[in-house]
PDB file of C-alpha atoms in Angstrom:
ATOM      1  CA  MET A 243      -8.699 -11.792 -23.542  1.00 74.00           C
ATOM      2  CA  GLU A 244      -7.581  -8.687 -25.384  1.00 75.00           C
ATOM      3  CA  ALA A 245     -10.720  -8.540 -27.507  1.00 77.00           C
ATOM      4  CA  ARG A 246     -13.035  -8.671 -24.492  1.00 87.00           C
ATOM      5  CA  LEU A 247     -11.127  -6.313 -22.222  1.00 90.00           C
ATOM      6  CA  GLU A 248     -12.428  -3.030 -23.637  1.00 91.00           C
ATOM      7  CA  HIS A 249     -16.062  -4.118 -23.971  1.00 91.00           C
ATOM      8  CA  ASP A 250     -16.424  -6.313 -20.890  1.00 91.00           C
ATOM      9  CA  ALA A 251     -14.322  -4.342 -18.436  1.00 93.00           C
ATOM     10  CA  ILE A 252     -13.180  -0.841 -19.334  1.00 94.00           C
ATOM     11  CA  ALA A 253     -16.473   0.261 -20.928  1.00 93.00           C
ATOM     12  CA  ALA A 254     -18.251  -0.406 -17.626  1.00 94.00           C
ATOM     13  CA  ASP A 255     -16.025   2.215 -15.932  1.00 94.00           C
ATOM     14  CA  PRO A 256     -15.142  -0.020 -12.971  1.00 95.00           C
ATOM     15  CA  VAL A 257     -13.106   0.906  -9.944  1.00 93.00           C
ATOM     16  CA  LEU A 258     -11.721  -2.620  -9.625  1.00 94.00           C
ATOM     17  CA  VAL A 259     -11.292  -5.485 -12.077  1.00 95.00           C
ATOM     18  CA  ILE A 260     -10.584  -9.011 -10.883  1.00 96.00           C
ATOM     19  CA  TRP A 261      -8.927 -10.553 -13.914  1.00 96.00           C
ATOM     20  CA  GLN A 262      -8.475 -14.316 -13.916  1.00 95.00           C
ATOM     21  CA  VAL A 263      -5.964 -15.307 -16.562  1.00 96.00           C
ATOM     22  CA  GLY A 264      -3.952 -18.286 -17.676  1.00 95.00           C
ATOM     23  CA  SER A 265      -6.455 -21.140 -17.791  1.00 95.00           C
ATOM     24  CA  ASN A 266      -7.669 -20.587 -21.351  1.00 94.00           C
ATOM     25  CA  ALA A 267      -4.153 -19.793 -22.514  1.00 95.00           C
ATOM     26  CA  ALA A 268      -2.929 -23.120 -21.136  1.00 96.00           C
ATOM     27  CA  LEU A 269      -5.860 -25.063 -22.587  1.00 96.00           C
ATOM     28  CA  LYS A 270      -5.428 -23.448 -26.023  1.00 95.00           C
ATOM     29  CA  HIS A 271      -1.630 -23.846 -25.946  1.00 95.00           C
ATOM     30  CA  MET A 272      -1.109 -20.118 -26.422  1.00 95.00           C
ATOM     31  CA  PRO A 273       2.603 -19.368 -26.745  1.00 96.00           C
ATOM     32  CA  PRO A 274       3.725 -18.164 -23.291  1.00 96.00           C
ATOM     33  CA  ASP A 275       5.468 -15.090 -24.719  1.00 96.00           C
ATOM     34  CA  LYS A 276       2.277 -14.076 -26.554  1.00 96.00           C
ATOM     35  CA  PHE A 277       0.316 -14.531 -23.315  1.00 96.00           C
ATOM     36  CA  ASP A 278       2.831 -12.417 -21.419  1.00 96.00           C
ATOM     37  CA  HIS A 279       2.656  -9.633 -24.016  1.00 96.00           C
ATOM     38  CA  ALA A 280      -1.167  -9.673 -24.125  1.00 96.00           C
ATOM     39  CA  LEU A 281      -1.419  -9.604 -20.338  1.00 97.00           C
ATOM     40  CA  SER A 282       1.020  -6.690 -20.101  1.00 97.00           C
ATOM     41  CA  ALA A 283      -0.875  -4.752 -22.781  1.00 96.00           C
ATOM     42  CA  GLY A 284      -4.173  -5.398 -21.000  1.00 96.00           C
ATOM     43  CA  LEU A 285      -2.772  -4.248 -17.667  1.00 97.00           C
ATOM     44  CA  ASP A 286      -1.480  -1.095 -19.344  1.00 96.00           C
ATOM     45  CA  LYS A 287      -4.964  -0.397 -20.739  1.00 95.00           C
ATOM     46  CA  LEU A 288      -6.576  -0.913 -17.349  1.00 96.00           C
ATOM     47  CA  SER A 289      -4.011   1.329 -15.687  1.00 96.00           C
ATOM     48  CA  MET A 290      -4.556   4.066 -18.264  1.00 95.00           C
ATOM     49  CA  ALA A 291      -8.293   3.823 -17.546  1.00 95.00           C
ATOM     50  CA  GLY A 292      -7.602   4.331 -13.825  1.00 95.00           C
ATOM     51  CA  VAL A 293      -8.774   0.861 -12.855  1.00 94.00           C
ATOM     52  CA  ASP A 294      -7.325  -1.056  -9.904  1.00 93.00           C
ATOM     53  CA  VAL A 295      -6.584  -4.670 -10.780  1.00 95.00           C
ATOM     54  CA  VAL A 296      -6.427  -7.924  -8.883  1.00 95.00           C
ATOM     55  CA  LEU A 297      -4.889 -10.595 -11.064  1.00 96.00           C
ATOM     56  CA  MET A 298      -5.975 -14.145 -10.345  1.00 97.00           C
ATOM     57  CA  ASP A 299      -4.015 -17.101 -11.649  1.00 96.00           C
ATOM     58  CA  SER A 300      -5.472 -20.394 -12.819  1.00 95.00           C
ATOM     59  CA  GLN A 301      -7.240 -23.016 -10.777  1.00 94.00           C
ATOM     60  CA  GLN A 302      -5.967 -26.469  -9.998  1.00 95.00           C
ATOM     61  CA  ALA A 303      -8.091 -28.790 -12.100  1.00 96.00           C
ATOM     62  CA  PRO A 304      -7.367 -31.989 -14.024  1.00 97.00           C
ATOM     63  CA  ARG A 305      -7.759 -30.323 -17.427  1.00 96.00           C
ATOM     64  CA  ILE A 306      -5.436 -27.448 -16.471  1.00 96.00           C
ATOM     65  CA  ASP A 307      -2.930 -29.764 -14.825  1.00 94.00           C
ATOM     66  CA  ALA A 308      -2.777 -31.866 -18.014  1.00 96.00           C
ATOM     67  CA  ALA A 309      -1.892 -28.851 -20.171  1.00 94.00           C
ATOM     68  CA  PRO A 310       1.819 -28.758 -20.965  1.00 89.00           C
ATOM     69  CA  ASP A 311       3.661 -25.858 -19.371  1.00 91.00           C
ATOM     70  CA  HIS A 312       0.552 -24.651 -17.498  1.00 93.00           C
ATOM     71  CA  GLY A 313       2.801 -23.334 -14.743  1.00 95.00           C
ATOM     72  CA  LEU A 314       4.425 -20.864 -17.136  1.00 96.00           C
ATOM     73  CA  TYR A 315       1.195 -18.863 -17.335  1.00 97.00           C
ATOM     74  CA  ASP A 316       0.913 -18.582 -13.555  1.00 97.00           C
ATOM     75  CA  ALA A 317       4.563 -17.512 -13.358  1.00 97.00           C
ATOM     76  CA  ALA A 318       3.988 -14.872 -16.035  1.00 97.00           C
ATOM     77  CA  THR A 319       0.881 -13.667 -14.195  1.00 97.00           C
ATOM     78  CA  ALA A 320       2.830 -13.253 -10.956  1.00 97.00           C
ATOM     79  CA  GLN A 321       5.642 -11.443 -12.778  1.00 97.00           C
ATOM     80  CA  GLN A 322       3.233  -9.066 -14.533  1.00 97.00           C
ATOM     81  CA  ALA A 323       1.494  -8.320 -11.217  1.00 97.00           C
ATOM     82  CA  ARG A 324       4.868  -7.325  -9.747  1.00 96.00           C
ATOM     83  CA  GLN A 325       5.885  -5.273 -12.783  1.00 97.00           C
ATOM     84  CA  HIS A 326       2.578  -3.404 -12.959  1.00 97.00           C
ATOM     85  CA  ARG A 327       2.271  -3.141  -9.169  1.00 95.00           C
ATOM     86  CA  ASP A 328      -1.075  -4.875  -9.234  1.00 95.00           C
ATOM     87  CA  SER A 329      -2.320  -7.299  -6.621  1.00 93.00           C
ATOM     88  CA  LEU A 330      -2.088 -11.037  -7.219  1.00 95.00           C
ATOM     89  CA  PHE A 331      -4.626 -13.449  -5.791  1.00 96.00           C
ATOM     90  CA  SER A 332      -3.157 -16.899  -6.330  1.00 96.00           C
ATOM     91  CA  ARG A 333      -6.072 -19.239  -6.779  1.00 95.00           C
ATOM     92  CA  ASN A 334      -3.523 -21.962  -7.535  1.00 95.00           C
ATOM     93  CA  ALA A 335      -1.829 -21.489  -4.135  1.00 95.00           C
ATOM     94  CA  LEU A 336      -5.198 -21.329  -2.377  1.00 96.00           C
ATOM     95  CA  MET A 337      -6.296 -24.578  -3.983  1.00 95.00           C
ATOM     96  CA  GLU A 338      -2.979 -26.190  -3.035  1.00 96.00           C
ATOM     97  CA  ARG A 339      -3.667 -25.295   0.613  1.00 96.00           C
ATOM     98  CA  TRP A 340      -7.159 -26.745   0.300  1.00 96.00           C
ATOM     99  CA  LYS A 341      -5.725 -29.921  -1.224  1.00 95.00           C
ATOM    100  CA  GLN A 342      -3.184 -30.251   1.606  1.00 96.00           C
ATOM    101  CA  ALA A 343      -6.047 -29.850   4.103  1.00 96.00           C
ATOM    102  CA  GLY A 344      -8.004 -32.637   2.381  1.00 96.00           C
ATOM    103  CA  VAL A 345     -10.776 -30.399   1.039  1.00 95.00           C
ATOM    104  CA  GLN A 346     -12.568 -32.078  -1.867  1.00 93.00           C
ATOM    105  CA  GLY A 347     -15.466 -31.408  -4.199  1.00 94.00           C
ATOM    106  CA  LEU A 348     -14.290 -28.005  -5.430  1.00 96.00           C
ATOM    107  CA  ILE A 349     -14.065 -28.858  -9.145  1.00 97.00           C
ATOM    108  CA  GLY A 350     -17.129 -29.766 -11.164  1.00 96.00           C
ATOM    109  CA  PRO A 351     -17.717 -32.794 -13.373  1.00 97.00           C
ATOM    110  CA  ASP A 352     -16.107 -31.124 -16.410  1.00 97.00           C
ATOM    111  CA  ASN A 353     -12.743 -31.369 -14.580  1.00 97.00           C
ATOM    112  CA  LEU A 354     -12.151 -27.669 -15.227  1.00 96.00           C
ATOM    113  CA  HIS A 355     -14.623 -25.266 -13.631  1.00 96.00           C
ATOM    114  CA  HIS A 356     -15.335 -24.962  -9.934  1.00 96.00           C
ATOM    115  CA  SER A 357     -18.353 -26.654  -8.451  1.00 97.00           C
ATOM    116  CA  ASP A 358     -20.896 -24.431  -6.700  1.00 97.00           C
ATOM    117  CA  ARG A 359     -19.053 -25.179  -3.459  1.00 96.00           C
ATOM    118  CA  GLY A 360     -15.735 -24.298  -5.065  1.00 96.00           C
ATOM    119  CA  TYR A 361     -17.024 -20.953  -6.330  1.00 96.00           C
ATOM    120  CA  ALA A 362     -18.551 -20.168  -2.930  1.00 97.00           C
ATOM    121  CA  CYS A 363     -15.289 -20.944  -1.137  1.00 96.00           C
ATOM    122  CA  LEU A 364     -13.274 -18.937  -3.666  1.00 96.00           C
ATOM    123  CA  ALA A 365     -15.633 -15.961  -3.432  1.00 96.00           C
ATOM    124  CA  SER A 366     -15.468 -15.976   0.356  1.00 96.00           C
ATOM    125  CA  VAL A 367     -11.666 -15.987   0.487  1.00 96.00           C
ATOM    126  CA  LEU A 368     -11.304 -13.433  -2.311  1.00 95.00           C
ATOM    127  CA  ALA A 369     -13.862 -11.081  -0.726  1.00 95.00           C
ATOM    128  CA  LYS A 370     -12.035 -11.264   2.604  1.00 94.00           C
ATOM    129  CA  ALA A 371      -8.707 -10.536   0.896  1.00 92.00           C
ATOM    130  CA  ILE A 372     -10.150  -7.476  -0.867  1.00 91.00           C
ATOM    131  CA  ILE A 373     -11.799  -6.189   2.320  1.00 91.00           C
ATOM    132  CA  ASP A 374      -8.597  -6.721   4.323  1.00 89.00           C
ATOM    133  CA  ALA A 375      -6.557  -4.892   1.657  1.00 85.00           C
ATOM    134  CA  ALA A 376      -9.047  -2.019   1.614  1.00 83.00           C
ATOM    135  CA  ASP A 377      -8.963  -1.822   5.420  1.00 77.00           C
ATOM    136  CA  ASP A 378      -5.150  -1.759   5.347  1.00 66.00           C
ATOM    137  CA  HIS A 379      -5.235   1.011   2.714  1.00 57.00           C
ATOM    138  CA  VAL A 380      -7.674   3.069   4.777  1.00 53.00           C
ATOM    139  CA  SER A 381      -5.573   2.539   7.921  1.00 47.00           C
ATOM    140  CA  VAL A 382      -2.445   3.744   6.126  1.00 43.00           C
ATOM    141  CA  ALA A 383      -4.289   6.778   4.739  1.00 42.00           C
ATOM    142  CA  VAL A 384      -5.606   7.672   8.192  1.00 41.00           C
ATOM    143  CA  GLU A 385      -2.129   7.296   9.714  1.00 47.00           C
ATOM    144  CA  GLN A 386      -0.633   9.505   6.971  1.00 45.00           C
ATOM    145  CA  ARG A 387      -3.198  12.245   7.685  1.00 44.00           C
ATOM    146  CA  ARG A 388      -2.314  12.394  11.382  1.00 46.00           C
TER     147      ARG A 388
END
């Protein structure tokens, strides 16, 4: 993730980066402390570039769930979001709510990636969360100007 950050994100001069982390680290058995350090360094780089960040934790999927200590990466992601004052969009928590509601068919046949339906549902909820946050930010700014 460190190697791609500069080329795939910062070089494009974005206003916002939605950075999904943790899944590959869990699947590749990356040491959790190395993941935590790399994530913190990446968030520092994005902050220095003036980029707003929404961190997204890993999905619930059989291949992720089978990875030992997969929850450590989501915990580190949440902690780094708090420390860097970035937003956290918990895909894991969202998928838990979907599971409790009996929603099925969100993970594709590889038991890892979302199905088309899963990506569409995720995109819809994430877009609404970003729009709501932007509306709240604008409302606060307007109130402060009064």
